[in-house]
Amino acid sequence: MPSYFTSLDRSIQFDATKMTKVDLVRGEALFAGLNCFEPGQSQAVHSHLGADKFYLVVSGKARIAVGEEEQIAGPGTVVFAPAGVPHGVSEALEQTVLLIAMAPPPRLKT
Amino acid sequence: MPSYFTSLDRSIQFDATKMTKVDLVRGEALFAGLNCFEPGQSQAVHSHLGADKFYLVVSGKARIAVGEEEQIAGPGTVVFAPAGVPHGVSEALEQTVLLIAMAPPPRLKT
């Protein structure tokens, strides 16, 4: 049985060619993971039908957009994207790690 | 309309008499908040029927129990308590801030 305890630091992975997504927690109702960006990388604006999501900026600095709002967010900023509201990471200004949580969880690609 | 952006630091609240709970995000499907502990404070073991929860240790150090596991967890530790699995904070060893996320959200007390 996998442990209930994991380390965020050990899960961080960067890729020079694109932002990365790392799974941390995948339950029936709740998903958590990391999005890791090299400076200049981004995540296109998108929205999730019926799923709420939040970001916590763990480290770094990024321009994050939700709905009509856009802010430069640093460590400790929590960003909420309610179901259906477009959101994205316009640009990572530094090497940036975002914790994300999403409910219900995104479907696994098959 | 409230902003989609909030600061974790500005939400931290301690209480000398008991652990505190602070709401950060409350959506239809996803809740996030802070649990703040002074040294020696705890949260009794409990479980949520049908709701997944995770903790991220933001700062401090605490003994956290999930199922048969118990660990001393510091900053960056992610702890997953799947629906129905008993979990709690046995003791905060320092002033400790935990980010929690839960899906579906806990019911509001009326």
CSV table of C-alpha atoms in Angstrom, one decimal:
chain,number,residue,atom,x,y,z
A,1,MET,CA,0.0,0.0,0.0
A,2,PRO,CA,1.4,3.4,-0.9
A,3,SER,CA,2.1,5.8,2.0
A,4,TYR,CA,-0.3,8.6,2.8
A,5,PHE,CA,2.7,10.9,3.1
A,6,THR,CA,4.6,12.4,0.2
A,7,SER,CA,7.1,15.2,-0.1
A,8,LEU,CA,6.3,18.1,-2.4
A,9,ASP,CA,10.1,18.8,-2.9
A,10,ARG,CA,10.8,15.3,-4.1
A,11,SER,CA,8.0,15.6,-6.7
A,12,ILE,CA,9.1,18.7,-8.4
A,13,GLN,CA,10.2,18.1,-12.1
A,14,PHE,CA,11.1,20.7,-14.6
A,15,ASP,CA,11.3,20.3,-18.4
A,16,ALA,CA,13.1,22.8,-20.6
A,17,THR,CA,10.6,22.2,-23.4
A,18,LYS,CA,7.3,22.6,-21.6
A,19,MET,CA,5.5,23.0,-18.3
A,20,THR,CA,5.2,19.7,-16.4
A,21,LYS,CA,2.3,18.1,-14.5
A,22,VAL,CA,3.0,15.8,-11.6
A,23,ASP,CA,0.4,13.8,-9.6
A,24,LEU,CA,0.5,14.0,-5.9
A,25,VAL,CA,-2.9,12.8,-4.7
A,26,ARG,CA,-5.6,11.1,-6.7
A,27,GLY,CA,-8.8,10.2,-4.8
A,28,GLU,CA,-12.3,9.5,-5.9
A,29,ALA,CA,-13.3,13.2,-5.2
A,30,LEU,CA,-10.1,15.1,-5.0
A,31,PHE,CA,-6.9,15.5,-7.1
A,32,ALA,CA,-3.7,17.3,-6.2
A,33,GLY,CA,-0.6,17.8,-8.2
A,34,LEU,CA,2.2,20.1,-9.2
A,35,ASN,CA,2.6,22.3,-12.2
A,36,CYS,CA,6.2,23.3,-12.8
A,37,PHE,CA,7.4,26.0,-15.1
A,38,GLU,CA,10.7,27.2,-16.3
A,39,PRO,CA,10.9,31.0,-16.8
A,40,GLY,CA,8.9,32.0,-19.9
A,41,GLN,CA,6.7,28.9,-19.9
A,42,SER,CA,3.0,29.2,-19.8
A,43,GLN,CA,-0.3,27.3,-19.6
A,44,ALA,CA,-3.0,28.3,-22.0
A,45,VAL,CA,-6.3,29.6,-20.7
A,46,HIS,CA,-8.8,26.8,-20.2
A,47,SER,CA,-11.7,25.9,-18.1
A,48,HIS,CA,-13.1,22.8,-16.5
A,49,LEU,CA,-16.8,22.1,-16.8
A,50,GLY,CA,-18.2,21.2,-13.3
A,51,ALA,CA,-14.7,21.1,-11.6
A,52,ASP,CA,-13.3,23.6,-9.1
A,53,LYS,CA,-9.6,24.2,-9.0
A,54,PHE,CA,-7.1,26.2,-7.0
A,55,TYR,CA,-3.5,27.0,-7.3
A,56,LEU,CA,-1.1,27.7,-4.5
A,57,VAL,CA,2.2,29.3,-5.6
A,58,VAL,CA,4.8,27.2,-3.8
A,59,SER,CA,7.8,29.0,-5.2
A,60,GLY,CA,8.7,31.4,-8.0
A,61,LYS,CA,6.6,34.1,-9.6
A,62,ALA,CA,4.0,33.9,-12.4
A,63,ARG,CA,1.4,35.9,-14.1
A,64,ILE,CA,-1.9,34.0,-13.5
A,65,ALA,CA,-5.2,34.8,-15.1
A,66,VAL,CA,-8.7,33.9,-13.8
A,67,GLY,CA,-11.8,35.3,-15.4
A,68,GLU,CA,-11.2,39.0,-15.9
A,69,GLU,CA,-8.4,39.1,-13.3
A,70,GLU,CA,-4.7,38.8,-13.9
A,71,GLN,CA,-2.0,39.1,-11.2
A,72,ILE,CA,1.6,38.5,-10.7
A,73,ALA,CA,1.6,35.9,-8.0
A,74,GLY,CA,4.4,34.9,-5.7
A,75,PRO,CA,4.8,32.3,-2.9
A,76,GLY,CA,1.8,32.0,-0.7
A,77,THR,CA,-0.7,33.3,-3.2
A,78,VAL,CA,-3.9,31.1,-3.5
A,79,VAL,CA,-5.8,31.4,-6.7
A,80,PHE,CA,-9.3,30.0,-7.1
A,81,ALA,CA,-10.8,29.0,-10.4
A,82,PRO,CA,-14.4,28.0,-9.9
A,83,ALA,CA,-16.0,25.5,-12.3
A,84,GLY,CA,-16.4,27.0,-15.7
A,85,VAL,CA,-14.3,30.1,-15.1
A,86,PRO,CA,-11.4,30.4,-17.7
A,87,HIS,CA,-7.9,30.4,-16.1
A,88,GLY,CA,-4.3,29.9,-17.1
A,89,VAL,CA,-0.7,30.8,-16.4
A,90,SER,CA,0.1,33.6,-18.8
A,91,GLU,CA,3.8,33.5,-18.1
A,92,ALA,CA,6.2,32.2,-15.5
A,93,LEU,CA,8.6,35.1,-14.6
A,94,GLU,CA,10.9,32.8,-12.6
A,95,GLN,CA,11.2,29.0,-12.2
A,96,THR,CA,7.8,28.4,-10.6
A,97,VAL,CA,6.1,25.6,-8.8
A,98,LEU,CA,2.3,25.6,-8.4
A,99,LEU,CA,0.4,23.2,-6.2
A,100,ILE,CA,-3.0,22.5,-7.8
A,101,ALA,CA,-6.0,20.8,-6.3
A,102,MET,CA,-9.0,19.9,-8.4
A,103,ALA,CA,-12.4,18.4,-7.6
A,104,PRO,CA,-13.8,16.3,-9.2
A,105,PRO,CA,-10.4,14.9,-10.4
A,106,PRO,CA,-9.5,15.3,-14.1
A,107,ARG,CA,-10.0,12.2,-16.1
A,108,LEU,CA,-7.0,10.0,-16.8
A,109,LYS,CA,-5.9,10.1,-20.4
A,110,THR,CA,-6.1,6.6,-21.9
B,1,MET,CA,-17.4,40.2,-6.6
B,2,PRO,CA,-14.6,38.8,-4.4
B,3,SER,CA,-11.2,38.4,-6.0
B,4,TYR,CA,-10.0,35.0,-7.2
B,5,PHE,CA,-6.7,35.8,-5.5
B,6,THR,CA,-6.0,35.5,-1.8
B,7,SER,CA,-2.8,35.5,0.3
B,8,LEU,CA,-2.2,32.5,2.5
B,9,ASP,CA,0.0,34.6,4.9
B,10,ARG,CA,-2.8,37.2,5.5
B,11,SER,CA,-5.2,34.4,6.4
B,12,ILE,CA,-3.1,32.8,9.2
B,13,GLN,CA,-4.7,33.1,12.6
B,14,PHE,CA,-3.6,31.5,15.8
B,15,ASP,CA,-5.6,31.1,19.0
B,16,ALA,CA,-3.9,30.3,22.3
B,17,THR,CA,-6.9,28.2,23.5
B,18,LYS,CA,-7.4,25.9,20.5
B,19,MET,CA,-6.4,25.2,16.9
B,20,THR,CA,-8.1,27.5,14.4
B,21,LYS,CA,-9.8,26.9,11.0
B,22,VAL,CA,-9.8,29.5,8.3
B,23,ASP,CA,-11.7,29.3,5.0
B,24,LEU,CA,-9.7,30.2,1.9
B,25,VAL,CA,-11.8,28.7,-1.0
B,26,ARG,CA,-15.3,27.4,-0.9
B,27,GLY,CA,-16.7,26.1,-4.2
B,28,GLU,CA,-19.4,23.7,-5.1
B,29,ALA,CA,-17.0,20.7,-5.3
B,30,LEU,CA,-13.8,21.9,-3.5
B,31,PHE,CA,-13.0,23.5,-0.2
B,32,ALA,CA,-9.6,24.8,1.0
B,33,GLY,CA,-8.6,26.4,4.2
B,34,LEU,CA,-6.0,26.7,6.9
B,35,ASN,CA,-5.6,24.8,10.2
B,36,CYS,CA,-3.3,26.8,12.5
B,37,PHE,CA,-1.8,25.2,15.7
B,38,GLU,CA,0.1,26.6,18.6
B,39,PRO,CA,2.8,24.2,19.9
B,40,GLY,CA,1.0,21.4,21.8
B,41,GLN,CA,-2.3,21.8,20.1
B,42,SER,CA,-3.9,18.9,18.3
B,43,GLN,CA,-6.9,17.8,16.2
B,44,ALA,CA,-8.6,14.6,17.3
B,45,VAL,CA,-8.6,11.7,14.9
B,46,HIS,CA,-11.8,11.8,12.7
B,47,SER,CA,-12.9,10.7,9.3
B,48,HIS,CA,-15.1,12.1,6.5
B,49,LEU,CA,-17.6,9.8,4.9
B,50,GLY,CA,-17.3,10.2,1.2
B,51,ALA,CA,-14.9,13.1,1.3
B,52,ASP,CA,-11.2,13.1,0.4
B,53,LYS,CA,-8.8,15.5,2.1
B,54,PHE,CA,-5.2,16.4,2.0
B,55,TYR,CA,-2.9,18.5,4.2
B,56,LEU,CA,0.1,20.4,3.0
B,57,VAL,CA,2.4,21.5,5.8
B,58,VAL,CA,3.1,25.1,5.1
B,59,SER,CA,5.2,25.9,8.1
B,60,GLY,CA,6.1,24.3,11.5
B,61,LYS,CA,6.2,20.7,12.5
B,62,ALA,CA,3.5,18.3,13.6
B,63,ARG,CA,2.8,14.6,14.3
B,64,ILE,CA,0.1,13.7,11.8
B,65,ALA,CA,-1.7,10.4,11.8
B,66,VAL,CA,-3.6,8.7,8.8
B,67,GLY,CA,-4.9,5.2,9.1
B,68,GLU,CA,-2.1,3.1,10.7
B,69,GLU,CA,0.6,5.7,9.8
B,70,GLU,CA,2.0,8.5,11.9
B,71,GLN,CA,4.8,10.8,10.9
B,72,ILE,CA,6.4,14.0,12.1
B,73,ALA,CA,5.8,16.2,9.1
B,74,GLY,CA,7.5,19.5,8.2
B,75,PRO,CA,7.2,22.1,5.5
B,76,GLY,CA,6.4,20.6,2.1
B,77,THR,CA,4.9,17.4,3.3
B,78,VAL,CA,1.7,16.4,1.7
B,79,VAL,CA,-0.6,14.1,3.6
B,80,PHE,CA,-3.6,12.4,1.9
B,81,ALA,CA,-6.6,11.1,3.9
B,82,PRO,CA,-8.9,9.3,1.5
B,83,ALA,CA,-12.6,9.2,2.3
B,84,GLY,CA,-13.4,7.2,5.3
B,85,VAL,CA,-9.8,6.9,6.5
B,86,PRO,CA,-9.3,8.2,10.1
B,87,HIS,CA,-6.8,11.0,10.4
B,88,GLY,CA,-5.8,13.7,12.8
B,89,VAL,CA,-3.0,15.9,14.1
B,90,SER,CA,-1.6,14.2,17.2
B,91,GLU,CA,0.4,17.2,18.3
B,92,ALA,CA,1.9,20.3,16.8
B,93,LEU,CA,5.6,20.4,17.9
B,94,GLU,CA,6.0,24.0,16.7
B,95,GLN,CA,3.7,26.8,15.7
B,96,THR,CA,2.2,25.0,12.6
B,97,VAL,CA,0.2,26.1,9.6
B,98,LEU,CA,-1.5,23.4,7.5
B,99,LEU,CA,-3.2,24.0,4.2
B,100,ILE,CA,-6.1,21.7,3.8
B,101,ALA,CA,-8.2,20.8,0.8
B,102,MET,CA,-11.4,18.8,0.9
B,103,ALA,CA,-13.8,17.5,-1.7
B,104,PRO,CA,-16.8,17.5,-1.5
B,105,PRO,CA,-16.6,20.6,0.9
B,106,PRO,CA,-17.6,20.2,4.5
B,107,ARG,CA,-21.1,21.3,5.3
B,108,LEU,CA,-21.5,24.7,6.8
B,109,LYS,CA,-22.6,24.7,10.4
B,110,THR,CA,-25.9,26.4,10.8
